[in-house]
Protein backbone atom coordinates (compact mmCIF):
# COMPACT_ATOMS: atom_id res chain seq x y z
CA UNK A 1 0.00 0.00 0.00
CA UNK A 2 1.33 3.42 -0.96
CA UNK A 3 2.11 5.78 1.89
CA UNK A 4 -0.65 8.28 2.51
CA UNK A 5 -3.36 6.06 1.02
CA UNK A 6 -5.89 3.92 2.79
CA UNK A 7 -7.82 0.87 1.79
CA UNK A 8 -11.29 1.40 0.36
CA UNK A 9 -13.95 0.82 3.00
CA UNK A 10 -15.70 -2.53 2.83
CA UNK A 11 -19.28 -2.08 1.55
CA UNK A 12 -21.95 -2.76 4.12
CA UNK A 13 -23.75 -6.07 3.59
CA UNK A 14 -27.17 -5.92 1.99
CA UNK A 15 -28.47 -8.21 4.74
CA UNK A 16 -26.93 -8.46 8.19
CA UNK A 17 -28.17 -10.72 10.98
CA UNK A 18 -26.66 -10.83 14.45
CA UNK A 19 -27.71 -13.11 17.31
CA UNK A 20 -31.29 -13.56 16.13
CA UNK A 21 -33.40 -15.94 18.18
CA UNK A 22 -37.02 -16.96 17.89
CA UNK A 23 -39.10 -19.43 19.85
CA UNK A 24 -42.66 -20.62 19.54
CA UNK A 25 -43.70 -21.47 23.10
CA UNK A 26 -41.29 -24.25 24.15
CA UNK A 27 -39.89 -24.80 20.65
CA UNK A 28 -36.61 -22.91 20.03
CA UNK A 29 -36.50 -22.46 16.25
CA UNK A 30 -33.68 -19.92 15.92
CA UNK A 31 -30.94 -20.07 18.53
CA UNK A 32 -28.65 -17.17 17.66
CA UNK A 33 -28.29 -16.74 13.90
CA UNK A 34 -25.42 -14.68 12.43
CA UNK A 35 -25.41 -14.06 8.67
CA UNK A 36 -24.14 -11.50 6.17
CA UNK A 37 -25.21 -11.27 2.53
CA UNK A 38 -23.03 -9.09 0.32
CA UNK A 39 -24.72 -6.67 -2.06
CA UNK A 40 -25.25 -8.10 -5.54
CA UNK A 41 -24.52 -11.68 -4.49
CA UNK A 42 -26.55 -14.88 -4.33
CA UNK A 43 -26.48 -16.55 -0.93
CA UNK A 44 -28.19 -19.89 -0.36
CA UNK A 45 -29.56 -20.64 3.08
CA UNK A 46 -29.37 -24.41 3.12
CA UNK A 47 -31.13 -26.58 5.64
CA UNK A 48 -33.50 -29.47 6.10
CA UNK A 49 -37.21 -29.07 6.81
CA UNK A 50 -37.71 -27.50 10.24
CA UNK A 51 -34.24 -25.96 10.38
CA UNK A 52 -35.69 -22.45 10.71
CA UNK A 53 -35.19 -21.11 7.18
CA UNK A 54 -38.71 -19.79 6.70
CA UNK A 55 -38.77 -18.29 10.21
CA UNK A 56 -35.62 -16.29 9.43
CA UNK A 57 -37.09 -15.16 6.11
CA UNK A 58 -40.25 -13.96 7.84
CA UNK A 59 -38.16 -11.96 10.31
CA UNK A 60 -36.13 -10.34 7.51
CA UNK A 61 -39.31 -9.40 5.65
CA UNK A 62 -40.89 -7.88 8.81
CA UNK A 63 -43.66 -10.50 8.94
CA UNK A 64 -42.38 -11.78 12.28
CA UNK A 65 -40.46 -10.23 15.16
CA UNK A 66 -37.31 -11.77 16.57
CA UNK A 67 -37.16 -12.49 20.28
CA UNK A 68 -33.59 -11.20 20.54
CA UNK A 69 -30.85 -10.03 18.20
CA UNK A 70 -30.78 -7.55 15.32
CA UNK A 71 -31.27 -7.71 11.56
CA UNK A 72 -30.86 -5.08 8.86
CA UNK A 73 -31.89 -5.08 5.21
CA UNK A 74 -30.34 -2.50 2.87
CA UNK A 75 -29.15 -0.63 5.95
CA UNK A 76 -32.56 -0.50 7.64
CA UNK A 77 -33.30 -2.21 10.96
CA UNK A 78 -36.21 -4.64 10.61
CA UNK A 79 -37.47 -3.84 14.11
CA UNK A 80 -37.20 -0.05 14.20
CA UNK A 81 -37.74 0.84 10.52
CA UNK A 82 -39.95 -1.93 9.09
CA UNK A 83 -41.51 0.40 6.50
CA UNK A 84 -38.07 1.15 5.02
CA UNK A 85 -37.27 -2.55 4.94
CA UNK A 86 -40.51 -3.28 3.09
CA UNK A 87 -39.56 -0.67 0.49
CA UNK A 88 -36.18 -2.36 -0.01
CA UNK A 89 -37.11 -6.03 -0.04
CA UNK A 90 -39.33 -8.32 -2.03
CA UNK A 91 -40.35 -11.78 -0.89
CA UNK A 92 -41.34 -14.72 -3.06
CA UNK A 93 -42.71 -17.48 -0.86
CA UNK A 94 -42.83 -21.23 -1.31
CA UNK A 95 -46.25 -21.05 -2.94
CA UNK A 96 -47.06 -18.59 -5.70
CA UNK A 97 -48.87 -15.50 -4.47
CA UNK A 98 -50.71 -15.26 -7.78
CA UNK A 99 -54.42 -14.40 -7.86
CA UNK A 100 -56.04 -17.05 -10.07
CA UNK A 101 -59.09 -14.88 -10.78
CA UNK A 102 -56.95 -12.20 -12.44
CA UNK A 103 -55.04 -12.47 -15.68
CA UNK A 104 -51.27 -12.50 -15.65
CA UNK A 105 -51.17 -8.85 -16.67
CA UNK A 106 -53.78 -7.85 -14.08
CA UNK A 107 -51.71 -9.49 -11.34
CA UNK A 108 -48.72 -7.35 -12.29
CA UNK A 109 -50.79 -4.15 -12.62
CA UNK A 110 -52.30 -4.75 -9.18
CA UNK A 111 -48.90 -5.03 -7.49
CA UNK A 112 -47.62 -1.94 -9.32
CA UNK A 113 -50.63 0.03 -8.08
CA UNK A 114 -50.16 -1.23 -4.53
CA UNK A 115 -46.60 0.09 -4.71
CA UNK A 116 -47.98 3.45 -5.94
CA UNK A 117 -45.90 3.35 -9.12
CA UNK A 118 -46.55 5.40 -12.24
CA UNK A 119 -47.67 3.69 -15.47
CA UNK A 120 -48.52 0.28 -13.96
CA UNK A 121 -49.64 -1.01 -17.36
CA UNK A 122 -46.27 -0.22 -18.92
CA UNK A 123 -44.49 -1.92 -16.03
CA UNK A 124 -46.68 -5.01 -16.43
CA UNK A 125 -46.05 -5.24 -20.17
CA UNK A 126 -42.28 -4.96 -19.71
CA UNK A 127 -42.23 -7.73 -17.13
CA UNK A 128 -44.46 -9.99 -19.25
CA UNK A 129 -41.96 -9.60 -22.08
CA UNK A 130 -38.94 -10.09 -19.81
CA UNK A 131 -40.35 -13.36 -18.46
CA UNK A 132 -41.67 -14.63 -21.81
CA UNK A 133 -45.29 -14.34 -20.70
CA UNK A 134 -46.59 -11.78 -23.20
CA UNK A 135 -48.74 -14.25 -25.14
CA UNK A 136 -50.28 -15.54 -21.91
CA UNK A 137 -50.71 -12.11 -20.34
CA UNK A 138 -54.43 -11.89 -21.01
CA UNK A 139 -55.18 -15.40 -19.76
CA UNK A 140 -56.41 -16.00 -16.24
CA UNK A 141 -53.59 -17.14 -13.99
CA UNK A 142 -55.61 -20.23 -13.10
CA UNK A 143 -54.78 -21.57 -16.57
CA UNK A 144 -51.01 -21.15 -16.14
CA UNK A 145 -48.70 -24.14 -15.79
CA UNK A 146 -46.57 -24.49 -12.68
CA UNK A 147 -43.50 -23.01 -14.34
CA UNK A 148 -45.50 -20.07 -15.76
CA UNK A 149 -46.99 -19.33 -12.33
CA UNK A 150 -43.52 -19.34 -10.78
CA UNK A 151 -42.21 -16.95 -13.43
CA UNK A 152 -45.20 -14.67 -12.88
CA UNK A 153 -44.69 -14.81 -9.12
CA UNK A 154 -41.03 -13.79 -9.46
CA UNK A 155 -42.00 -11.04 -11.93
CA UNK A 156 -44.48 -9.68 -9.38
CA UNK A 157 -41.73 -9.62 -6.75
CA UNK A 158 -39.51 -7.45 -8.97
CA UNK A 159 -41.99 -4.62 -9.43
CA UNK A 160 -40.39 -1.44 -8.13
CA UNK A 161 -36.86 -2.82 -8.64
CA UNK A 162 -36.21 -3.81 -5.01
CA UNK A 163 -32.47 -4.04 -4.25
CA UNK A 164 -32.96 -7.20 -2.17
CA UNK A 165 -35.02 -10.24 -3.20
CA UNK A 166 -35.67 -13.17 -0.88
CA UNK A 167 -36.89 -16.36 -2.54
CA UNK A 168 -38.12 -19.07 -0.20
CA UNK A 169 -37.77 -22.57 -1.73
CA UNK A 170 -37.77 -21.30 -5.34
CA UNK A 171 -38.29 -24.63 -7.12
CA UNK A 172 -40.50 -26.64 -4.78
CA UNK A 173 -42.87 -28.78 -6.84
CA UNK A 174 -41.42 -27.83 -10.23
CA UNK A 175 -40.37 -30.26 -12.95
CA UNK A 176 -36.68 -30.40 -14.01
CA UNK A 177 -37.09 -28.04 -16.98
CA UNK A 178 -38.97 -25.50 -14.89
CA UNK A 179 -36.25 -25.67 -12.25
CA UNK A 180 -33.63 -24.75 -14.86
CA UNK A 181 -35.74 -21.79 -15.98
CA UNK A 182 -36.06 -20.49 -12.42
CA UNK A 183 -32.33 -20.97 -11.86
CA UNK A 184 -31.55 -18.84 -14.91
CA UNK A 185 -33.96 -16.16 -13.72
CA UNK A 186 -32.14 -15.99 -10.38
CA UNK A 187 -28.77 -15.72 -12.14
CA UNK A 188 -30.15 -12.90 -14.27
CA UNK A 189 -31.30 -11.04 -11.16
CA UNK A 190 -27.83 -11.15 -9.64
CA UNK A 191 -26.36 -10.14 -12.98
CA UNK A 192 -28.43 -6.95 -12.80
CA UNK A 193 -27.03 -6.15 -9.34
CA UNK A 194 -29.92 -7.47 -7.25
CA UNK A 195 -29.04 -9.15 -3.97
CA UNK A 196 -30.64 -12.60 -3.74
CA UNK A 197 -31.12 -14.66 -0.60
CA UNK A 198 -32.69 -18.00 -1.38
CA UNK A 199 -33.63 -20.77 0.96
CA UNK A 200 -33.47 -24.34 -0.23
CA UNK A 201 -33.16 -27.91 0.91
CA UNK A 202 -31.82 -29.02 -2.47
CA UNK A 203 -28.04 -29.43 -2.44
CA UNK A 204 -27.70 -29.15 -6.22
CA UNK A 205 -29.64 -25.89 -6.22
CA UNK A 206 -27.28 -24.30 -3.72
CA UNK A 207 -24.29 -25.68 -5.60
CA UNK A 208 -25.47 -24.34 -8.95
CA UNK A 209 -26.57 -20.87 -7.90
CA UNK A 210 -24.89 -19.56 -4.78
CA UNK A 211 -21.81 -17.40 -4.39
CA UNK A 212 -21.87 -18.39 -0.73
CA UNK A 213 -23.72 -21.09 1.14
CA UNK A 214 -24.88 -20.82 4.76
CA UNK A 215 -25.91 -24.07 6.41
CA UNK A 216 -28.64 -23.64 9.01
CA UNK A 217 -28.94 -26.55 11.42
CA UNK A 218 -30.91 -26.73 14.65
CA UNK A 219 -31.42 -22.97 14.69
CA UNK A 220 -27.86 -21.77 14.08
CA UNK A 221 -25.55 -21.23 11.11
CA UNK A 222 -23.01 -24.01 11.51
CA UNK A 223 -20.99 -23.17 8.38
CA UNK A 224 -20.87 -20.26 5.95
CA UNK A 225 -18.60 -20.05 2.92
CA UNK A 226 -18.07 -20.59 -0.78
CA UNK A 227 -18.54 -24.04 -2.23
CA UNK A 228 -14.77 -24.54 -2.37
CA UNK A 229 -14.40 -23.44 1.24
CA UNK A 230 -17.06 -25.91 2.34
CA UNK A 231 -15.47 -28.70 0.32
CA UNK A 232 -12.14 -27.98 2.01
CA UNK A 233 -13.70 -28.93 5.34
CA UNK A 234 -13.62 -32.58 4.30
CA UNK A 235 -10.48 -34.70 3.88
CA UNK A 236 -9.18 -35.19 0.32
CA UNK A 237 -11.14 -37.73 -1.65
CA UNK A 238 -9.69 -41.20 -1.94
CA UNK A 239 -9.69 -42.74 -5.40
CA UNK A 240 -11.08 -46.25 -5.43
CA UNK A 241 -11.41 -48.64 -8.34
CA UNK A 242 -14.67 -50.52 -8.39
CA UNK A 243 -15.21 -53.52 -10.64
CA UNK A 244 -18.40 -53.09 -12.61
CA UNK A 245 -20.17 -56.13 -13.99
CA UNK A 246 -21.53 -55.71 -17.52
CA UNK A 247 -25.28 -55.42 -17.80
CA UNK A 248 -27.36 -57.48 -20.18
CA UNK A 249 -27.63 -54.37 -22.35
CA UNK A 250 -23.83 -54.14 -22.50
CA UNK A 251 -23.59 -57.80 -23.56
CA UNK A 252 -26.33 -57.46 -26.16
CA UNK A 253 -24.83 -54.36 -27.77
CA UNK A 254 -21.34 -55.87 -27.78
CA UNK A 255 -22.61 -59.01 -29.55
CA UNK A 256 -25.05 -57.44 -31.97
CA UNK A 257 -23.55 -54.01 -32.57
CA UNK A 258 -25.18 -52.30 -35.53
CA UNK A 259 -25.64 -55.49 -37.53
CA UNK A 260 -28.96 -56.58 -36.13
CA UNK A 261 -32.01 -55.57 -38.18
CA UNK A 262 -34.31 -53.10 -36.46
CA UNK A 263 -37.62 -54.30 -35.08
CA UNK A 264 -40.17 -54.77 -37.83
CA UNK A 265 -37.61 -55.35 -40.62
CA UNK A 266 -37.69 -58.68 -42.41
CA UNK A 267 -35.36 -61.35 -41.04
CA UNK A 268 -33.43 -63.56 -43.44
CA UNK A 269 -36.20 -66.16 -43.47
CA UNK A 270 -38.69 -63.52 -44.71
CA UNK A 271 -40.59 -63.12 -41.45
CA UNK A 272 -40.69 -60.01 -39.34
CA UNK A 273 -39.81 -59.82 -35.66
CA UNK A 274 -43.41 -59.18 -34.78
CA UNK A 275 -44.41 -62.35 -36.64
CA UNK A 276 -41.77 -64.59 -35.11
Tab-separated table of C-alpha atoms in Angstrom:
chain	number	residue	atom	x	y	z
A	1	UNK	CA	0.000	0.000	0.000
A	2	UNK	CA	1.328	3.417	-0.961
A	3	UNK	CA	2.105	5.783	1.888
A	4	UNK	CA	-0.647	8.276	2.507
A	5	UNK	CA	-3.364	6.063	1.020
A	6	UNK	CA	-5.892	3.924	2.793
A	7	UNK	CA	-7.818	0.865	1.787
A	8	UNK	CA	-11.290	1.397	0.360
A	9	UNK	CA	-13.955	0.823	2.997
A	10	UNK	CA	-15.705	-2.530	2.829
A	11	UNK	CA	-19.278	-2.083	1.555
A	12	UNK	CA	-21.954	-2.764	4.122
A	13	UNK	CA	-23.753	-6.073	3.595
A	14	UNK	CA	-27.174	-5.916	1.991
A	15	UNK	CA	-28.466	-8.213	4.742
A	16	UNK	CA	-26.928	-8.457	8.188
A	17	UNK	CA	-28.171	-10.721	10.976
A	18	UNK	CA	-26.663	-10.834	14.454
A	19	UNK	CA	-27.709	-13.107	17.307
A	20	UNK	CA	-31.294	-13.555	16.135
A	21	UNK	CA	-33.403	-15.940	18.184
A	22	UNK	CA	-37.022	-16.955	17.887
A	23	UNK	CA	-39.096	-19.430	19.845
A	24	UNK	CA	-42.664	-20.619	19.541
A	25	UNK	CA	-43.695	-21.467	23.098
A	26	UNK	CA	-41.295	-24.246	24.152
A	27	UNK	CA	-39.887	-24.795	20.648
A	28	UNK	CA	-36.611	-22.909	20.033
A	29	UNK	CA	-36.503	-22.458	16.247
A	30	UNK	CA	-33.680	-19.921	15.919
A	31	UNK	CA	-30.938	-20.070	18.532
A	32	UNK	CA	-28.654	-17.171	17.658
A	33	UNK	CA	-28.289	-16.737	13.897
A	34	UNK	CA	-25.423	-14.679	12.427
A	35	UNK	CA	-25.412	-14.064	8.674
A	36	UNK	CA	-24.137	-11.496	6.171
A	37	UNK	CA	-25.214	-11.267	2.532
A	38	UNK	CA	-23.032	-9.093	0.319
A	39	UNK	CA	-24.725	-6.674	-2.057
A	40	UNK	CA	-25.251	-8.097	-5.538
A	41	UNK	CA	-24.522	-11.680	-4.487
A	42	UNK	CA	-26.547	-14.883	-4.326
A	43	UNK	CA	-26.475	-16.552	-0.930
A	44	UNK	CA	-28.191	-19.886	-0.355
A	45	UNK	CA	-29.557	-20.636	3.081
A	46	UNK	CA	-29.375	-24.410	3.118
A	47	UNK	CA	-31.133	-26.576	5.644
A	48	UNK	CA	-33.504	-29.472	6.104
A	49	UNK	CA	-37.206	-29.073	6.809
A	50	UNK	CA	-37.713	-27.504	10.236
A	51	UNK	CA	-34.242	-25.958	10.383
A	52	UNK	CA	-35.695	-22.452	10.712
A	53	UNK	CA	-35.191	-21.114	7.177
A	54	UNK	CA	-38.707	-19.786	6.697
A	55	UNK	CA	-38.772	-18.290	10.207
A	56	UNK	CA	-35.624	-16.292	9.433
A	57	UNK	CA	-37.086	-15.158	6.107
A	58	UNK	CA	-40.254	-13.959	7.844
A	59	UNK	CA	-38.157	-11.958	10.313
A	60	UNK	CA	-36.134	-10.345	7.513
A	61	UNK	CA	-39.311	-9.403	5.649
A	62	UNK	CA	-40.890	-7.880	8.807
A	63	UNK	CA	-43.657	-10.500	8.938
A	64	UNK	CA	-42.379	-11.784	12.284
A	65	UNK	CA	-40.458	-10.232	15.164
A	66	UNK	CA	-37.305	-11.766	16.567
A	67	UNK	CA	-37.159	-12.495	20.285
A	68	UNK	CA	-33.590	-11.203	20.540
A	69	UNK	CA	-30.852	-10.029	18.197
A	70	UNK	CA	-30.776	-7.554	15.316
A	71	UNK	CA	-31.265	-7.711	11.562
A	72	UNK	CA	-30.856	-5.077	8.863
A	73	UNK	CA	-31.885	-5.076	5.212
A	74	UNK	CA	-30.344	-2.503	2.867
A	75	UNK	CA	-29.148	-0.626	5.949
A	76	UNK	CA	-32.560	-0.503	7.645
A	77	UNK	CA	-33.297	-2.212	10.959
A	78	UNK	CA	-36.211	-4.636	10.605
A	79	UNK	CA	-37.468	-3.842	14.114
A	80	UNK	CA	-37.198	-0.047	14.203
A	81	UNK	CA	-37.737	0.836	10.522
A	82	UNK	CA	-39.947	-1.929	9.088
A	83	UNK	CA	-41.506	0.399	6.498
A	84	UNK	CA	-38.066	1.154	5.025
A	85	UNK	CA	-37.275	-2.552	4.942
A	86	UNK	CA	-40.505	-3.284	3.086
A	87	UNK	CA	-39.558	-0.671	0.493
A	88	UNK	CA	-36.183	-2.360	-0.013
A	89	UNK	CA	-37.111	-6.029	-0.041
A	90	UNK	CA	-39.332	-8.319	-2.033
A	91	UNK	CA	-40.354	-11.778	-0.892
A	92	UNK	CA	-41.342	-14.724	-3.055
A	93	UNK	CA	-42.712	-17.482	-0.859
A	94	UNK	CA	-42.830	-21.231	-1.310
A	95	UNK	CA	-46.246	-21.055	-2.937
A	96	UNK	CA	-47.060	-18.594	-5.696
A	97	UNK	CA	-48.871	-15.496	-4.470
A	98	UNK	CA	-50.708	-15.264	-7.776
A	99	UNK	CA	-54.419	-14.399	-7.861
A	100	UNK	CA	-56.039	-17.047	-10.072
A	101	UNK	CA	-59.086	-14.881	-10.784
A	102	UNK	CA	-56.946	-12.203	-12.443
A	103	UNK	CA	-55.043	-12.465	-15.684
A	104	UNK	CA	-51.272	-12.499	-15.648
A	105	UNK	CA	-51.168	-8.845	-16.672
A	106	UNK	CA	-53.780	-7.847	-14.076
A	107	UNK	CA	-51.709	-9.488	-11.337
A	108	UNK	CA	-48.724	-7.349	-12.289
A	109	UNK	CA	-50.785	-4.155	-12.622
A	110	UNK	CA	-52.300	-4.752	-9.180
A	111	UNK	CA	-48.903	-5.026	-7.488
A	112	UNK	CA	-47.619	-1.938	-9.316
A	113	UNK	CA	-50.627	0.027	-8.084
A	114	UNK	CA	-50.163	-1.234	-4.532
A	115	UNK	CA	-46.598	0.090	-4.707
A	116	UNK	CA	-47.976	3.448	-5.938
A	117	UNK	CA	-45.895	3.349	-9.120
A	118	UNK	CA	-46.554	5.401	-12.239
A	119	UNK	CA	-47.666	3.693	-15.465
A	120	UNK	CA	-48.519	0.280	-13.964
A	121	UNK	CA	-49.644	-1.014	-17.359
A	122	UNK	CA	-46.267	-0.217	-18.917
A	123	UNK	CA	-44.485	-1.924	-16.026
A	124	UNK	CA	-46.675	-5.008	-16.426
A	125	UNK	CA	-46.055	-5.242	-20.168
A	126	UNK	CA	-42.285	-4.958	-19.711
A	127	UNK	CA	-42.234	-7.733	-17.128
A	128	UNK	CA	-44.456	-9.986	-19.253
A	129	UNK	CA	-41.955	-9.595	-22.080
A	130	UNK	CA	-38.940	-10.091	-19.815
A	131	UNK	CA	-40.351	-13.358	-18.462
A	132	UNK	CA	-41.673	-14.627	-21.811
A	133	UNK	CA	-45.293	-14.342	-20.697
A	134	UNK	CA	-46.594	-11.783	-23.200
A	135	UNK	CA	-48.739	-14.254	-25.139
A	136	UNK	CA	-50.284	-15.541	-21.910
A	137	UNK	CA	-50.709	-12.115	-20.341
A	138	UNK	CA	-54.431	-11.893	-21.010
A	139	UNK	CA	-55.182	-15.400	-19.758
A	140	UNK	CA	-56.407	-16.000	-16.243
A	141	UNK	CA	-53.585	-17.135	-13.985
A	142	UNK	CA	-55.608	-20.233	-13.098
A	143	UNK	CA	-54.782	-21.574	-16.572
A	144	UNK	CA	-51.015	-21.147	-16.140
A	145	UNK	CA	-48.705	-24.136	-15.792
A	146	UNK	CA	-46.566	-24.492	-12.679
A	147	UNK	CA	-43.503	-23.010	-14.339
A	148	UNK	CA	-45.503	-20.074	-15.757
A	149	UNK	CA	-46.991	-19.329	-12.330
A	150	UNK	CA	-43.515	-19.343	-10.778
A	151	UNK	CA	-42.206	-16.954	-13.434
A	152	UNK	CA	-45.196	-14.671	-12.885
A	153	UNK	CA	-44.686	-14.812	-9.122
A	154	UNK	CA	-41.034	-13.786	-9.461
A	155	UNK	CA	-41.996	-11.043	-11.931
A	156	UNK	CA	-44.479	-9.680	-9.375
A	157	UNK	CA	-41.733	-9.620	-6.749
A	158	UNK	CA	-39.513	-7.446	-8.968
A	159	UNK	CA	-41.990	-4.615	-9.427
A	160	UNK	CA	-40.389	-1.441	-8.133
A	161	UNK	CA	-36.857	-2.822	-8.635
A	162	UNK	CA	-36.206	-3.813	-5.007
A	163	UNK	CA	-32.472	-4.037	-4.250
A	164	UNK	CA	-32.964	-7.204	-2.167
A	165	UNK	CA	-35.018	-10.235	-3.200
A	166	UNK	CA	-35.672	-13.168	-0.878
A	167	UNK	CA	-36.891	-16.361	-2.541
A	168	UNK	CA	-38.123	-19.070	-0.203
A	169	UNK	CA	-37.769	-22.566	-1.728
A	170	UNK	CA	-37.766	-21.301	-5.340
A	171	UNK	CA	-38.287	-24.631	-7.124
A	172	UNK	CA	-40.497	-26.636	-4.775
A	173	UNK	CA	-42.872	-28.776	-6.839
A	174	UNK	CA	-41.419	-27.828	-10.227
A	175	UNK	CA	-40.368	-30.263	-12.947
A	176	UNK	CA	-36.684	-30.400	-14.010
A	177	UNK	CA	-37.092	-28.037	-16.983
A	178	UNK	CA	-38.974	-25.501	-14.892
A	179	UNK	CA	-36.246	-25.668	-12.249
A	180	UNK	CA	-33.626	-24.750	-14.858
A	181	UNK	CA	-35.740	-21.792	-15.985
A	182	UNK	CA	-36.061	-20.489	-12.425
A	183	UNK	CA	-32.329	-20.965	-11.861
A	184	UNK	CA	-31.552	-18.838	-14.915
A	185	UNK	CA	-33.958	-16.164	-13.720
A	186	UNK	CA	-32.141	-15.995	-10.379
A	187	UNK	CA	-28.766	-15.722	-12.137
A	188	UNK	CA	-30.148	-12.896	-14.272
A	189	UNK	CA	-31.297	-11.040	-11.158
A	190	UNK	CA	-27.833	-11.147	-9.636
A	191	UNK	CA	-26.362	-10.135	-12.983
A	192	UNK	CA	-28.429	-6.946	-12.804
A	193	UNK	CA	-27.029	-6.146	-9.338
A	194	UNK	CA	-29.917	-7.469	-7.250
A	195	UNK	CA	-29.038	-9.153	-3.972
A	196	UNK	CA	-30.635	-12.595	-3.739
A	197	UNK	CA	-31.121	-14.657	-0.598
A	198	UNK	CA	-32.686	-18.001	-1.384
A	199	UNK	CA	-33.628	-20.772	0.961
A	200	UNK	CA	-33.474	-24.338	-0.230
A	201	UNK	CA	-33.155	-27.915	0.913
A	202	UNK	CA	-31.819	-29.019	-2.465
A	203	UNK	CA	-28.042	-29.425	-2.438
A	204	UNK	CA	-27.697	-29.151	-6.218
A	205	UNK	CA	-29.642	-25.892	-6.216
A	206	UNK	CA	-27.276	-24.295	-3.724
A	207	UNK	CA	-24.288	-25.682	-5.605
A	208	UNK	CA	-25.467	-24.342	-8.951
A	209	UNK	CA	-26.570	-20.869	-7.895
A	210	UNK	CA	-24.891	-19.557	-4.776
A	211	UNK	CA	-21.810	-17.399	-4.392
A	212	UNK	CA	-21.865	-18.386	-0.733
A	213	UNK	CA	-23.724	-21.093	1.143
A	214	UNK	CA	-24.877	-20.824	4.760
A	215	UNK	CA	-25.911	-24.074	6.414
A	216	UNK	CA	-28.642	-23.644	9.010
A	217	UNK	CA	-28.942	-26.548	11.424
A	218	UNK	CA	-30.915	-26.727	14.648
A	219	UNK	CA	-31.421	-22.972	14.694
A	220	UNK	CA	-27.865	-21.772	14.078
A	221	UNK	CA	-25.549	-21.234	11.112
A	222	UNK	CA	-23.010	-24.012	11.505
A	223	UNK	CA	-20.986	-23.167	8.377
A	224	UNK	CA	-20.866	-20.260	5.948
A	225	UNK	CA	-18.598	-20.054	2.924
A	226	UNK	CA	-18.069	-20.591	-0.778
A	227	UNK	CA	-18.541	-24.039	-2.226
A	228	UNK	CA	-14.771	-24.543	-2.375
A	229	UNK	CA	-14.396	-23.436	1.241
A	230	UNK	CA	-17.062	-25.906	2.343
A	231	UNK	CA	-15.474	-28.701	0.317
A	232	UNK	CA	-12.142	-27.981	2.008
A	233	UNK	CA	-13.701	-28.930	5.343
A	234	UNK	CA	-13.621	-32.583	4.296
A	235	UNK	CA	-10.476	-34.696	3.882
A	236	UNK	CA	-9.182	-35.189	0.320
A	237	UNK	CA	-11.143	-37.728	-1.650
A	238	UNK	CA	-9.688	-41.201	-1.940
A	239	UNK	CA	-9.689	-42.738	-5.398
A	240	UNK	CA	-11.081	-46.247	-5.432
A	241	UNK	CA	-11.414	-48.635	-8.336
A	242	UNK	CA	-14.674	-50.524	-8.391
A	243	UNK	CA	-15.206	-53.521	-10.637
A	244	UNK	CA	-18.397	-53.092	-12.607
A	245	UNK	CA	-20.169	-56.128	-13.993
A	246	UNK	CA	-21.526	-55.706	-17.519
A	247	UNK	CA	-25.279	-55.423	-17.796
A	248	UNK	CA	-27.365	-57.483	-20.183
A	249	UNK	CA	-27.627	-54.370	-22.351
A	250	UNK	CA	-23.831	-54.136	-22.502
A	251	UNK	CA	-23.594	-57.795	-23.563
A	252	UNK	CA	-26.330	-57.456	-26.164
A	253	UNK	CA	-24.833	-54.357	-27.773
A	254	UNK	CA	-21.345	-55.872	-27.783
A	255	UNK	CA	-22.614	-59.013	-29.547
A	256	UNK	CA	-25.049	-57.439	-31.967
A	257	UNK	CA	-23.549	-54.012	-32.567
A	258	UNK	CA	-25.184	-52.299	-35.528
A	259	UNK	CA	-25.642	-55.488	-37.531
A	260	UNK	CA	-28.956	-56.582	-36.131
A	261	UNK	CA	-32.009	-55.572	-38.177
A	262	UNK	CA	-34.309	-53.099	-36.456
A	263	UNK	CA	-37.617	-54.304	-35.083
A	264	UNK	CA	-40.168	-54.767	-37.826
A	265	UNK	CA	-37.609	-55.351	-40.620
A	266	UNK	CA	-37.688	-58.684	-42.415
A	267	UNK	CA	-35.357	-61.349	-41.044
A	268	UNK	CA	-33.426	-63.563	-43.445
A	269	UNK	CA	-36.197	-66.161	-43.471
A	270	UNK	CA	-38.686	-63.524	-44.712
A	271	UNK	CA	-40.588	-63.122	-41.447
A	272	UNK	CA	-40.691	-60.012	-39.338
A	273	UNK	CA	-39.809	-59.820	-35.662
A	274	UNK	CA	-43.406	-59.179	-34.775
A	275	UNK	CA	-44.407	-62.352	-36.644
A	276	UNK	CA	-41.772	-64.591	-35.109
